[in-house]
PDB file of C-alpha atoms in Angstrom:
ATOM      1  CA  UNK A 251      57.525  54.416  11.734  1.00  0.00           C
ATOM      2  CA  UNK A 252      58.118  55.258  15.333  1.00  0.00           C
ATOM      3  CA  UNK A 253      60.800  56.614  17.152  1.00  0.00           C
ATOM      4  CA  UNK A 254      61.031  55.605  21.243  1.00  0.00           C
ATOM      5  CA  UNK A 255      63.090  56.357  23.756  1.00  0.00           C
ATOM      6  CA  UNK A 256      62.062  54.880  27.311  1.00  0.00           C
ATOM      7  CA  UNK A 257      63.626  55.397  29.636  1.00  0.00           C
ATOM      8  CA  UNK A 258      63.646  59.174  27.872  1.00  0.00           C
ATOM      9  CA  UNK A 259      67.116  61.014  29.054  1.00  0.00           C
ATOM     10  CA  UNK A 260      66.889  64.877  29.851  1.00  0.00           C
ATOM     11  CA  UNK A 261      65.884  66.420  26.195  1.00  0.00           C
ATOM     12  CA  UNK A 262      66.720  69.884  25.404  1.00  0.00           C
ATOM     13  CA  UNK A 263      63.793  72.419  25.528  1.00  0.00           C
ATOM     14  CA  UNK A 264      62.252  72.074  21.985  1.00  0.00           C
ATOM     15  CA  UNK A 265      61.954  68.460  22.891  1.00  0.00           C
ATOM     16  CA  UNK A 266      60.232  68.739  26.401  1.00  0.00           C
ATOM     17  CA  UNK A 267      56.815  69.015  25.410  1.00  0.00           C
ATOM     18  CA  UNK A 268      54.339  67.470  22.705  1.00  0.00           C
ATOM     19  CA  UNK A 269      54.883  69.189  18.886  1.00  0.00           C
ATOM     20  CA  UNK A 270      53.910  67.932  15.711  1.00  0.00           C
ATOM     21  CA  UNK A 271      54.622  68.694  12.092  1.00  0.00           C
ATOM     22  CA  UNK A 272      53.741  67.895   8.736  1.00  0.00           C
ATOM     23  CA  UNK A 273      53.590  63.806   8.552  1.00  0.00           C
ATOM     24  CA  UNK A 274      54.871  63.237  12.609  1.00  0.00           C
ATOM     25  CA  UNK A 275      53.953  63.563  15.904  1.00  0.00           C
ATOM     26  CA  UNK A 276      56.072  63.817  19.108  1.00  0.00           C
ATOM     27  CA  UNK A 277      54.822  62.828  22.363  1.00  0.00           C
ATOM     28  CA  UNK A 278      56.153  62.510  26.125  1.00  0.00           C
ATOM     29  CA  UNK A 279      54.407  59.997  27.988  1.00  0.00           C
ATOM     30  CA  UNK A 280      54.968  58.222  31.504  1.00  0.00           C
ATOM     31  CA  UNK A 281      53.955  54.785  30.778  1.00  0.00           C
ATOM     32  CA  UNK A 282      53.305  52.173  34.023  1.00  0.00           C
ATOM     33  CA  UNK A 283      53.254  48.280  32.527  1.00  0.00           C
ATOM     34  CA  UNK A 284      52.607  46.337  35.677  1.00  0.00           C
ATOM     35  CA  UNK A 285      52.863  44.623  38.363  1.00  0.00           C
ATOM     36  CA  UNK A 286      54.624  46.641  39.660  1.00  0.00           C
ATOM     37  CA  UNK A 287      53.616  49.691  37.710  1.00  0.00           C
ATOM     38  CA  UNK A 288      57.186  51.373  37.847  1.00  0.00           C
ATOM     39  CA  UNK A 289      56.769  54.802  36.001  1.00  0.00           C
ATOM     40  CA  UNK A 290      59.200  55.328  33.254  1.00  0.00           C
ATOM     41  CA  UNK A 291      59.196  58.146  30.917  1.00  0.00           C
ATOM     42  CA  UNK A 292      59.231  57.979  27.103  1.00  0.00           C
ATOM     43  CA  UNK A 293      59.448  60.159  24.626  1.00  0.00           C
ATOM     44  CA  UNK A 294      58.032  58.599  20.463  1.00  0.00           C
ATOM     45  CA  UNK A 295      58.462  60.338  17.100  1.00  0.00           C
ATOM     46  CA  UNK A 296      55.916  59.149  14.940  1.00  0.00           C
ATOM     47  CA  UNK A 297      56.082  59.615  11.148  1.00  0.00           C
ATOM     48  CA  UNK A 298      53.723  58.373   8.797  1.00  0.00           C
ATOM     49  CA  UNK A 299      55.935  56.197   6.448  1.00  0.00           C
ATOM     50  CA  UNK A 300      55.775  53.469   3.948  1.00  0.00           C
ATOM     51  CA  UNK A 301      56.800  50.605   6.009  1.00  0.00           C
ATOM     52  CA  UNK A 302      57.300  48.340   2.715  1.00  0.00           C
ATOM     53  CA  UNK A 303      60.178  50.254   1.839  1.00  0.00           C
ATOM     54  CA  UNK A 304      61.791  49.915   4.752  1.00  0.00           C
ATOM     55  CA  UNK A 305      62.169  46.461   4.693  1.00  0.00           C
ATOM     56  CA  UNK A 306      63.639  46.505   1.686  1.00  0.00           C
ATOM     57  CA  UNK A 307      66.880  47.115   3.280  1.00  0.00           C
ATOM     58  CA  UNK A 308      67.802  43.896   5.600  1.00  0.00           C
ATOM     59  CA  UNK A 309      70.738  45.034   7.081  1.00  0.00           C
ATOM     60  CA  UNK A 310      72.293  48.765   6.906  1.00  0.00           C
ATOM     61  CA  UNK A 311      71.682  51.752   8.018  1.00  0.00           C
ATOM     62  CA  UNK A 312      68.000  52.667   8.370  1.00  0.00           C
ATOM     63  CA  UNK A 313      69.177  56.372   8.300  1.00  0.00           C
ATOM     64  CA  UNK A 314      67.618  56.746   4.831  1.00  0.00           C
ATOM     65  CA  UNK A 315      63.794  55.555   6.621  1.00  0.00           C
ATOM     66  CA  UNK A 316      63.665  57.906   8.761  1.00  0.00           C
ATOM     67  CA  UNK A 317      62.681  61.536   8.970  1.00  0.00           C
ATOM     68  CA  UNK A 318      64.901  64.349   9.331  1.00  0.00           C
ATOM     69  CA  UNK A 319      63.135  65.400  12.616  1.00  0.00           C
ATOM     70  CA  UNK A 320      63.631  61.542  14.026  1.00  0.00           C
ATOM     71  CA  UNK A 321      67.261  61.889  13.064  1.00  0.00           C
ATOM     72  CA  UNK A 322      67.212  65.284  14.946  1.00  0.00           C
ATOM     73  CA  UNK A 323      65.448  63.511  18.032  1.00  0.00           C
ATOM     74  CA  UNK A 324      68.012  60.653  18.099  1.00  0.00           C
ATOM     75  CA  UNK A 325      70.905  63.289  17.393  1.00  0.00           C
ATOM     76  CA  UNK A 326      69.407  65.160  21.029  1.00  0.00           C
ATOM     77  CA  UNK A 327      70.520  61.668  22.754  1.00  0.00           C
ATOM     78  CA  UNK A 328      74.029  60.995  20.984  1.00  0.00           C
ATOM     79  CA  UNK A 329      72.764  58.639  18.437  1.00  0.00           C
ATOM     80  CA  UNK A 330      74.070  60.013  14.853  1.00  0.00           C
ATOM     81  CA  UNK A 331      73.469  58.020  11.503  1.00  0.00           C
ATOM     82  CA  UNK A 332      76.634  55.765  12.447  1.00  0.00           C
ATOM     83  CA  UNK A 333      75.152  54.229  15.320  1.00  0.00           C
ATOM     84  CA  UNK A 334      72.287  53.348  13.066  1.00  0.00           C
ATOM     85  CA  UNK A 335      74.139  51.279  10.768  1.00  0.00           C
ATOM     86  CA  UNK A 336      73.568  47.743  12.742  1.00  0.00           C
ATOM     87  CA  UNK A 337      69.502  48.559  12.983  1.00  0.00           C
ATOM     88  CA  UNK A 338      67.502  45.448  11.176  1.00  0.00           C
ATOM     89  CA  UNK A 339      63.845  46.157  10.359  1.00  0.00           C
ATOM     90  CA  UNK A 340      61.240  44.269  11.891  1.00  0.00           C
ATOM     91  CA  UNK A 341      57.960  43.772  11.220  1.00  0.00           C
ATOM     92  CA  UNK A 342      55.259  44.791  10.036  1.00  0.00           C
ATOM     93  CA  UNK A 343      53.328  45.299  12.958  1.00  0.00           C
ATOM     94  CA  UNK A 344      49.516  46.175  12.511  1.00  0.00           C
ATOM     95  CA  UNK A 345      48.099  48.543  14.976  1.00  0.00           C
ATOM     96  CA  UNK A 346      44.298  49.017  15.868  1.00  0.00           C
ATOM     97  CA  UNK A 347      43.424  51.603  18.151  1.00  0.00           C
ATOM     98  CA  UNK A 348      39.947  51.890  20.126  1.00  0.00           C
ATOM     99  CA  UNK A 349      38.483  54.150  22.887  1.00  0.00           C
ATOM    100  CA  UNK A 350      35.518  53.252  25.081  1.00  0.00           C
ATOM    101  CA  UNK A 351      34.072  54.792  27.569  1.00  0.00           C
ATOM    102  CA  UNK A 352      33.860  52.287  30.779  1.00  0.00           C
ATOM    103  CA  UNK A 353      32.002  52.883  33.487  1.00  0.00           C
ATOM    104  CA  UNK A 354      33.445  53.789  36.797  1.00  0.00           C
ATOM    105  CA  UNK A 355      36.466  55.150  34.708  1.00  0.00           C
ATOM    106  CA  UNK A 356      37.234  58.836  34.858  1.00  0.00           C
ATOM    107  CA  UNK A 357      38.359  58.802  30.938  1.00  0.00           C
ATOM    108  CA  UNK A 358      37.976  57.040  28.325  1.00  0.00           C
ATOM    109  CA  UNK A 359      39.526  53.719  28.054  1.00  0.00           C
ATOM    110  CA  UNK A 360      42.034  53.097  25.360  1.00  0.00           C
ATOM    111  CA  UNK A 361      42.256  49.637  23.996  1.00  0.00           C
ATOM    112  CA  UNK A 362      45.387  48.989  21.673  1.00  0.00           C
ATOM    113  CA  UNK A 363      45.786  45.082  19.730  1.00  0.00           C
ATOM    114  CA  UNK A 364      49.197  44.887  17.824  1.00  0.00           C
ATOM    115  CA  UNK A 365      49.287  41.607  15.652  1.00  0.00           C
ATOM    116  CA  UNK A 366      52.227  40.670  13.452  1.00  0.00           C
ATOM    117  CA  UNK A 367      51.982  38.449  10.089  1.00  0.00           C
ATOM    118  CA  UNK A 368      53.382  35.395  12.241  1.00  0.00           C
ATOM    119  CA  UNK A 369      49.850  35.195  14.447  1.00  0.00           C
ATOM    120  CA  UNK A 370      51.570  37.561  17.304  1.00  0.00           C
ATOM    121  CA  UNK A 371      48.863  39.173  19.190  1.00  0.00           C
ATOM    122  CA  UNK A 372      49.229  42.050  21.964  1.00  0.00           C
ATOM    123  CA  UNK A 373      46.533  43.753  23.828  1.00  0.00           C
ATOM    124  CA  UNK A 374      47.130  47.070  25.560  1.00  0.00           C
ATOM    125  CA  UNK A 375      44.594  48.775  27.801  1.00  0.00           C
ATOM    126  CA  UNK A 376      45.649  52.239  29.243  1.00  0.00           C
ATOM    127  CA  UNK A 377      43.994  55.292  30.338  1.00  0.00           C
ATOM    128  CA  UNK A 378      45.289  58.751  30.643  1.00  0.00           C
ATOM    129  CA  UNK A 379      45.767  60.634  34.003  1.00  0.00           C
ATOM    130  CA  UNK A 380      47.654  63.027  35.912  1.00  0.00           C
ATOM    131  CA  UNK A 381      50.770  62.084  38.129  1.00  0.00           C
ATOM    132  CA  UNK A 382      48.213  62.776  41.199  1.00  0.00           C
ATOM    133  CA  UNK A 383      45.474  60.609  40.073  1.00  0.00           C
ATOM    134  CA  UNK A 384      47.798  57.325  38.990  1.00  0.00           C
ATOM    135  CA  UNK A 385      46.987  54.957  42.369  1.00  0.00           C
ATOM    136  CA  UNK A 386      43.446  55.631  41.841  1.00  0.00           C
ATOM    137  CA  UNK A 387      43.146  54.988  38.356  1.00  0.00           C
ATOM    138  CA  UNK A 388      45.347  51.751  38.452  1.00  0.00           C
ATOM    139  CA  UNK A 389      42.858  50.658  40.896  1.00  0.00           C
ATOM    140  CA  UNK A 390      39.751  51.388  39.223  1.00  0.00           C
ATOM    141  CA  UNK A 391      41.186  49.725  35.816  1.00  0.00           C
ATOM    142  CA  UNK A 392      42.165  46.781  37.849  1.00  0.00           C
ATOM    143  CA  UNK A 393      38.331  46.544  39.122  1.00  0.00           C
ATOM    144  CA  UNK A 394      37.248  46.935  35.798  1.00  0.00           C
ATOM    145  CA  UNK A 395      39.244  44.387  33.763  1.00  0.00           C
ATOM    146  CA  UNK A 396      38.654  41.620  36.827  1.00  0.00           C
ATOM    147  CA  UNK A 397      34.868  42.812  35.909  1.00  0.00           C
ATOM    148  CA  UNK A 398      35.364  41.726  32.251  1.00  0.00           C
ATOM    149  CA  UNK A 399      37.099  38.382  33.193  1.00  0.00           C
ATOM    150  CA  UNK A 400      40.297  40.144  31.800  1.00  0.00           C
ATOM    151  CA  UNK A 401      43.399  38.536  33.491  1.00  0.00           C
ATOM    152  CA  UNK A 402      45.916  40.743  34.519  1.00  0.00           C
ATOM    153  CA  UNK A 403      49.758  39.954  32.974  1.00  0.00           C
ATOM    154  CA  UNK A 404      52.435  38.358  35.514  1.00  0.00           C
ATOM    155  CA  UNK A 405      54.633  40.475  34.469  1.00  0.00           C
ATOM    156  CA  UNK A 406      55.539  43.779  33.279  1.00  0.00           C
ATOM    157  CA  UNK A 407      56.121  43.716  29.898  1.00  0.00           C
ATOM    158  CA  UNK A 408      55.587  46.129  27.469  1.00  0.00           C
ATOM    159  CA  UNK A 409      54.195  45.880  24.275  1.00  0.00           C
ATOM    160  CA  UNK A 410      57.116  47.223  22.081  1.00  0.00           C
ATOM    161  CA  UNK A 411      59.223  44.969  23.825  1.00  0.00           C
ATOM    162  CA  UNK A 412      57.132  41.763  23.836  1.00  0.00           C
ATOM    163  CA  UNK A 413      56.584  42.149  20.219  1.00  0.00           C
ATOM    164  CA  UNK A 414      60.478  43.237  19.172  1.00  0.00           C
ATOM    165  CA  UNK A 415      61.433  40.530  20.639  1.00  0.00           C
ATOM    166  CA  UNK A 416      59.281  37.859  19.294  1.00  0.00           C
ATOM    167  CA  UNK A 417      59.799  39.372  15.767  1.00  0.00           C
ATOM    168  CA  UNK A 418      63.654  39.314  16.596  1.00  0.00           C
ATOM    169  CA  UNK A 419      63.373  35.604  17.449  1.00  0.00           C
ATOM    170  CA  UNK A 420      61.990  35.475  14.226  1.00  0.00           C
ATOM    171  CA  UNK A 421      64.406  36.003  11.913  1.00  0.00           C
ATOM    172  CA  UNK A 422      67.252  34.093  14.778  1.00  0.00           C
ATOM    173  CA  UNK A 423      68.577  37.594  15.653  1.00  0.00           C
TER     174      UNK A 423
END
């Protein structure tokens, strides 16, 4: 069960870099979904939970799903338990994760496919680079998709919120 905020607000110290603990991991990422590749900044707690249970609850707080250092994350950006108490659950969503090295690409590429039991499918391709090396990269992933007949999307999208949506639609939320 994840945790994102994007855009990320200012965090306080112990939540400016990457940390993990026992069961989670917290990252700070820039993320550029294009066109236009804006840059926005995100910050995810993810904990490894049993997503079943979660859905148990339909409506209600969601408090009770997450871990205490999620609820110390959110807490960091004025979100307490209370304004949890609207939340629905949505999914499942089933992740698969791959890394390939492509040529022409400084580092490995890393191709993400989210599908959903309702025959949603999303495909993420990213690579990881610094701030100074982001036009060049976006250009030499461009190159390389158009190489594999891979159309590039029309719009900006992400993948959380293409899929949160469509699950959202779902249940007529």
């Amino acid at each position: 069960m994840t945790v994102k905020l994007r855009p990320c607000p200012a965090l306080p110290s112990p939540w400016q870099k990457d940390r993990e603990g026992e069961h989670w991991e917290f990252t700070i990422e820039e993320d550029r979904t294009g066109p236009p590749f804006t840059p926005v900044v995100s910050a995810s707690l993810q904990a490894e939970r049993k997503f079943e249970s979660v859905l148990e609850v339909e409506r209600g707080s969601l408090d009770h799903a997450l871990m205490k250092p999620q609820l110390e994350l959110l807490e960091t950006v004025g979100l307490t338990e209370d304004h949890l108490e609207d939340l629905t659950a949505l999914g499942p969503v089933h992740a698969v994760k791959w890394k390939q090295d492509w040529d022409a690409m400084p580092r490995p590429v890393a191709i993400e496919e989210w599908t959903t039991d309702n025959n949603l499918r999303f495909l993420e391709v990213s690579v990881r680079t610094s701030i100074a090396g982001v036009a060049e990269v976006e250009g030499l992933l461009e190159q390389a998709l158009r190489e594999r007949d891979i159309t590039l999307p029309q719009s900006g999208e992400t993948k959380t919120r293409a899929v949160m949506t469509a699950l959202a639609r779902d249940l007529r939320l």
